[in-house]
mmCIF file of C-alpha atoms in Angstrom:
data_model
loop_
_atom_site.group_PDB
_atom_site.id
_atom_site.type_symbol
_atom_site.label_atom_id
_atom_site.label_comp_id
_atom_site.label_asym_id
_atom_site.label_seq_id
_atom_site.Cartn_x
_atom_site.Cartn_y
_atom_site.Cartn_z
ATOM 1 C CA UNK A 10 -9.651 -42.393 -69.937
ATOM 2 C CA UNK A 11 -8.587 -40.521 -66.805
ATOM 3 C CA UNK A 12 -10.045 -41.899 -63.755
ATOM 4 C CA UNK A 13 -9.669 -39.733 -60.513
ATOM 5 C CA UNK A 14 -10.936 -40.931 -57.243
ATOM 6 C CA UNK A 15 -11.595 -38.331 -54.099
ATOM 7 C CA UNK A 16 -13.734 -38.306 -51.165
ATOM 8 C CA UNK A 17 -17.535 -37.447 -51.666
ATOM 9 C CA UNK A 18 -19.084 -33.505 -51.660
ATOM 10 C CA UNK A 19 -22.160 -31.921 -51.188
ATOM 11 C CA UNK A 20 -22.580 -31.115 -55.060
ATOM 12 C CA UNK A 21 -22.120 -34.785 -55.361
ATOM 13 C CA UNK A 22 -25.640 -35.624 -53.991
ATOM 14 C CA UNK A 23 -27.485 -35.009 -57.186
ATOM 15 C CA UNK A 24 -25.648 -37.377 -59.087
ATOM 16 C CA UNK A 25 -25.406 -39.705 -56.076
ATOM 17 C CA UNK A 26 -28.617 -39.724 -55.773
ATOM 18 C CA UNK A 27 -29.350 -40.667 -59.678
ATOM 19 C CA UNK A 28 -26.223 -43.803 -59.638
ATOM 20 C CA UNK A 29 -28.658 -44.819 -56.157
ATOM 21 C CA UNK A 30 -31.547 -45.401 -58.289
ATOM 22 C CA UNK A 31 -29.962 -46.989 -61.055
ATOM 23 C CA UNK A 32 -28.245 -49.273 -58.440
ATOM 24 C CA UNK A 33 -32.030 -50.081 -56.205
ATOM 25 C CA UNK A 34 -32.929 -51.011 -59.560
ATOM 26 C CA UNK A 35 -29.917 -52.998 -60.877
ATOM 27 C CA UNK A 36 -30.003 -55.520 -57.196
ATOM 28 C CA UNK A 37 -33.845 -54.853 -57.649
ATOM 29 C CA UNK A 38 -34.046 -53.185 -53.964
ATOM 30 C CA UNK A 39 -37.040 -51.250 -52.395
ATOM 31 C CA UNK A 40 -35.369 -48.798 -50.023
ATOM 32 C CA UNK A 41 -37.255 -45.259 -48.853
ATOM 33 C CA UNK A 42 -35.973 -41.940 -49.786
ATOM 34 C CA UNK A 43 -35.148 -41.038 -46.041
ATOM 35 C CA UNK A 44 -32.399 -43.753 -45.605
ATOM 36 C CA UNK A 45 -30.586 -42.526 -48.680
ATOM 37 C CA UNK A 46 -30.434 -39.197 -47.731
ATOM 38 C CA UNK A 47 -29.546 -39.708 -44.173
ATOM 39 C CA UNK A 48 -26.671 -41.776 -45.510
ATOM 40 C CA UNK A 49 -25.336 -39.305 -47.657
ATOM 41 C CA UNK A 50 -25.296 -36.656 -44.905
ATOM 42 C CA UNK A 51 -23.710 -39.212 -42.610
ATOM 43 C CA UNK A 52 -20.336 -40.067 -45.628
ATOM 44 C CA UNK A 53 -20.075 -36.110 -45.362
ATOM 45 C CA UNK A 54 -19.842 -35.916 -41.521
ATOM 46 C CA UNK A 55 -16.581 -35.307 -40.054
ATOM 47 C CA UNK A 56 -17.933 -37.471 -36.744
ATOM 48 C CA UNK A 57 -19.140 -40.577 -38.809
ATOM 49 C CA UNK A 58 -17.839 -44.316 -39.253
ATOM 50 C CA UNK A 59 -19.427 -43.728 -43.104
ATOM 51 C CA UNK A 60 -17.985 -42.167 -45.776
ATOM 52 C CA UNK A 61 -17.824 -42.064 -49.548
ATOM 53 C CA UNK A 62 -15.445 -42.595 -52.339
ATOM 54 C CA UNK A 63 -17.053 -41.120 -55.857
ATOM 55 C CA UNK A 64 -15.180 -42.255 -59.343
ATOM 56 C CA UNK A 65 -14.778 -39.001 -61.589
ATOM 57 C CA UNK A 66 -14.259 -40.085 -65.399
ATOM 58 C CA UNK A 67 -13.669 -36.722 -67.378
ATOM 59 C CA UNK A 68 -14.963 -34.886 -64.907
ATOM 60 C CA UNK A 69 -18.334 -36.752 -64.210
ATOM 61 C CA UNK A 70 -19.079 -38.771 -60.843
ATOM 62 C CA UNK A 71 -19.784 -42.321 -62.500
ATOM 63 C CA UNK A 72 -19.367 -44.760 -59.541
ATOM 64 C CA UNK A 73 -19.594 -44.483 -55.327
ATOM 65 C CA UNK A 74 -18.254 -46.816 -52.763
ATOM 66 C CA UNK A 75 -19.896 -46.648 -49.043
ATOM 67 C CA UNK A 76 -17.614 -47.903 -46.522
ATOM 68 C CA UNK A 77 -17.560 -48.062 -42.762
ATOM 69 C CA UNK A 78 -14.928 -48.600 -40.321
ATOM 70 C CA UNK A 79 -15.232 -49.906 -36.953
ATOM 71 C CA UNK A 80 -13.288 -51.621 -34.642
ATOM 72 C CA UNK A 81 -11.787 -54.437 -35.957
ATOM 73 C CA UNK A 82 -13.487 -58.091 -35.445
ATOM 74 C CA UNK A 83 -10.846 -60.638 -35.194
ATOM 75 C CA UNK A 84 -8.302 -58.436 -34.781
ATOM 76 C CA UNK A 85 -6.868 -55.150 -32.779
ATOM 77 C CA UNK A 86 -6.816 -52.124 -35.510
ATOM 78 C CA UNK A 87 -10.163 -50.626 -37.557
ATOM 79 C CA UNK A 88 -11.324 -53.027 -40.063
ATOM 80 C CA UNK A 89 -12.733 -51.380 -43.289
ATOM 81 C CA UNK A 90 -16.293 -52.615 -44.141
ATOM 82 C CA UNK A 91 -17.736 -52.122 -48.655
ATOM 83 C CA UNK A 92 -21.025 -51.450 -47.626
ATOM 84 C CA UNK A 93 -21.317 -50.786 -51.424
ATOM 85 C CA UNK A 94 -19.700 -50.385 -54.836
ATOM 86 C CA UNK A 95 -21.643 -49.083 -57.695
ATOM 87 C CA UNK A 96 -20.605 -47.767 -61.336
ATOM 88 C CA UNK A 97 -22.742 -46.663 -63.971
ATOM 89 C CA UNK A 98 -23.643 -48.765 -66.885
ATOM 90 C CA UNK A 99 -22.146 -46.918 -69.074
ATOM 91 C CA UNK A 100 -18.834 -47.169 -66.981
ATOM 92 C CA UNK A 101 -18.829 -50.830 -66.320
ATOM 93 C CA UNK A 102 -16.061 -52.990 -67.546
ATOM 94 C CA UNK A 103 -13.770 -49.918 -67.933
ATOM 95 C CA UNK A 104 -12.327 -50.294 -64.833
ATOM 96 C CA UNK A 105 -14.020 -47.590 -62.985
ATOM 97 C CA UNK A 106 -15.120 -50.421 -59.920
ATOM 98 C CA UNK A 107 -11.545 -51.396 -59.831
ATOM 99 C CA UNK A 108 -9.941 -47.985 -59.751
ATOM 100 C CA UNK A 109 -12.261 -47.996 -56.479
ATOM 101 C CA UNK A 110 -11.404 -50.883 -54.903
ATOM 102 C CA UNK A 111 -7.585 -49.989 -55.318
ATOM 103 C CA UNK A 112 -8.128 -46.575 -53.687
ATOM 104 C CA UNK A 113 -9.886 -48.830 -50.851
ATOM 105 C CA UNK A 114 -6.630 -50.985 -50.198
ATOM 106 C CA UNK A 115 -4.467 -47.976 -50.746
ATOM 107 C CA UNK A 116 -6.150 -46.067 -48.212
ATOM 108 C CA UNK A 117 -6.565 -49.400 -45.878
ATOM 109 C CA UNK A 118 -2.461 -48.914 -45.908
ATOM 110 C CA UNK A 119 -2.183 -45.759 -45.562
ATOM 111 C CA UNK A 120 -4.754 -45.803 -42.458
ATOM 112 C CA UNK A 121 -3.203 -48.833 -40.963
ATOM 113 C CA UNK A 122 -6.520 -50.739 -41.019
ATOM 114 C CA UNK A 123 -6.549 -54.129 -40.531
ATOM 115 C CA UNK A 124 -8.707 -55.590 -43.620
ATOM 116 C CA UNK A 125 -10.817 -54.622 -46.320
ATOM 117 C CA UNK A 126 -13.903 -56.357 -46.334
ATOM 118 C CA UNK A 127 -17.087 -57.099 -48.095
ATOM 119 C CA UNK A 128 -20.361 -59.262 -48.306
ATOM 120 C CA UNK A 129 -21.277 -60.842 -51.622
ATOM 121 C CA UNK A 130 -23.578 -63.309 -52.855
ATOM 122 C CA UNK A 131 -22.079 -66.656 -53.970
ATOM 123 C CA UNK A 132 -24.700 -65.949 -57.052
ATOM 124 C CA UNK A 133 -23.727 -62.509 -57.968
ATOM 125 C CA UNK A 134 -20.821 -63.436 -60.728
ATOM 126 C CA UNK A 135 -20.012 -60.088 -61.370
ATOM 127 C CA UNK A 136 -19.387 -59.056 -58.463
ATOM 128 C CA UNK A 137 -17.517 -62.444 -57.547
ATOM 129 C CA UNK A 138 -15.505 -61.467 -61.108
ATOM 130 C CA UNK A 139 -14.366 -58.119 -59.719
ATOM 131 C CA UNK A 140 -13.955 -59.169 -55.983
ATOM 132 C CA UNK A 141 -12.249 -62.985 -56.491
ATOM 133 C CA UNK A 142 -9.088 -60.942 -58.210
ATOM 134 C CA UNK A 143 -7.890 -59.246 -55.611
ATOM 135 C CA UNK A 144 -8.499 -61.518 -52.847
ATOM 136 C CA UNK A 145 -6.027 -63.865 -54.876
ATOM 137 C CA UNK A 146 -3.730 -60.588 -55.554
ATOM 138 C CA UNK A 147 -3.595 -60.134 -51.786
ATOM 139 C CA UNK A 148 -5.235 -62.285 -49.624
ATOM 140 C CA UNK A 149 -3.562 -60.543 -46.272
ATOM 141 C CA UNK A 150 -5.719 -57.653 -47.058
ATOM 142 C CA UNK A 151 -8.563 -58.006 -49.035
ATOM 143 C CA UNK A 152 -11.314 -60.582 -47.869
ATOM 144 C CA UNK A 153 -14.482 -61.666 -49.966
ATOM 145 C CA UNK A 154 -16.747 -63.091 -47.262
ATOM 146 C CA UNK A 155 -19.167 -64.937 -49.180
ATOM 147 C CA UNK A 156 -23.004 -64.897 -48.087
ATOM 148 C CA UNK A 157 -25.510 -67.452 -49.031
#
């Protein structure tokens, strides 16, 4: 299964826009229509701290991770910030979520950011299954920053 990673497009928003539903429903989220498309349009700005990963398998955009970078917190350098990862259900367990996480920490190198970061629920255990790996794999650049 060939698994290419590139930067989000404006003929990604349909599809975006489906893999956001399926993940409001997944978490079980309420969020308005008007927040989702202003963040799209702010991953495809050129003068934003957001952008957008997508996951292509054969072709098809089957996962999105929203970062945001910003000065760093405990350190000098930009920290990079998962605001989300989120692969289709029909993806999952393929390794489409990790193929997006490595393209985080290989851009986080390439960038000379300081950290790759994320939130997570000590009571989300998939996430934790996905996320606990590669803070042990690297702990100097990828941080799980658990949330109650």
């Amino acid at each position: 299964m060939g698994i290419a990673i590139r930067n989000a497009t404006a003929g990604d928003e349909t599809r975006f826009r489906e893999l956001w539903a399926s993940y409001l429903d997944f978490y079980q989220v309420t969020v308005s229509d008007e927040i989702t498309a202003s963040t799209f349009s702010k991953a495809l700005s050129p003068d934003s701290s957001i952008f957008m990963r997508v996951a292509e398998v054969n072709g098809r955009v089957e996962g999105f991770a929203l970062c945001l970078t910003h000065e760093g917190t405990w350190i000098l350098g930009k920290d990079l910030y998962l605001e989300d990862l989120f692969v289709d259900a029909s993806q999952r367990g393929k390794g489409v979520g990790r193929a997006l996480l490595q393209d985080l920490v290989d851009l986080s190198k390439v960038n000379g950011w300081s950290r790759l970061y994320w939130h997570t629920a000590e009571t989300n255990a998939t996430a934790r299954k996905l996320y606990d790996s590669f803070v042990q794999s690297d702990g100097h650049l990828r941080y799980r920053i658990a949330i109650g």
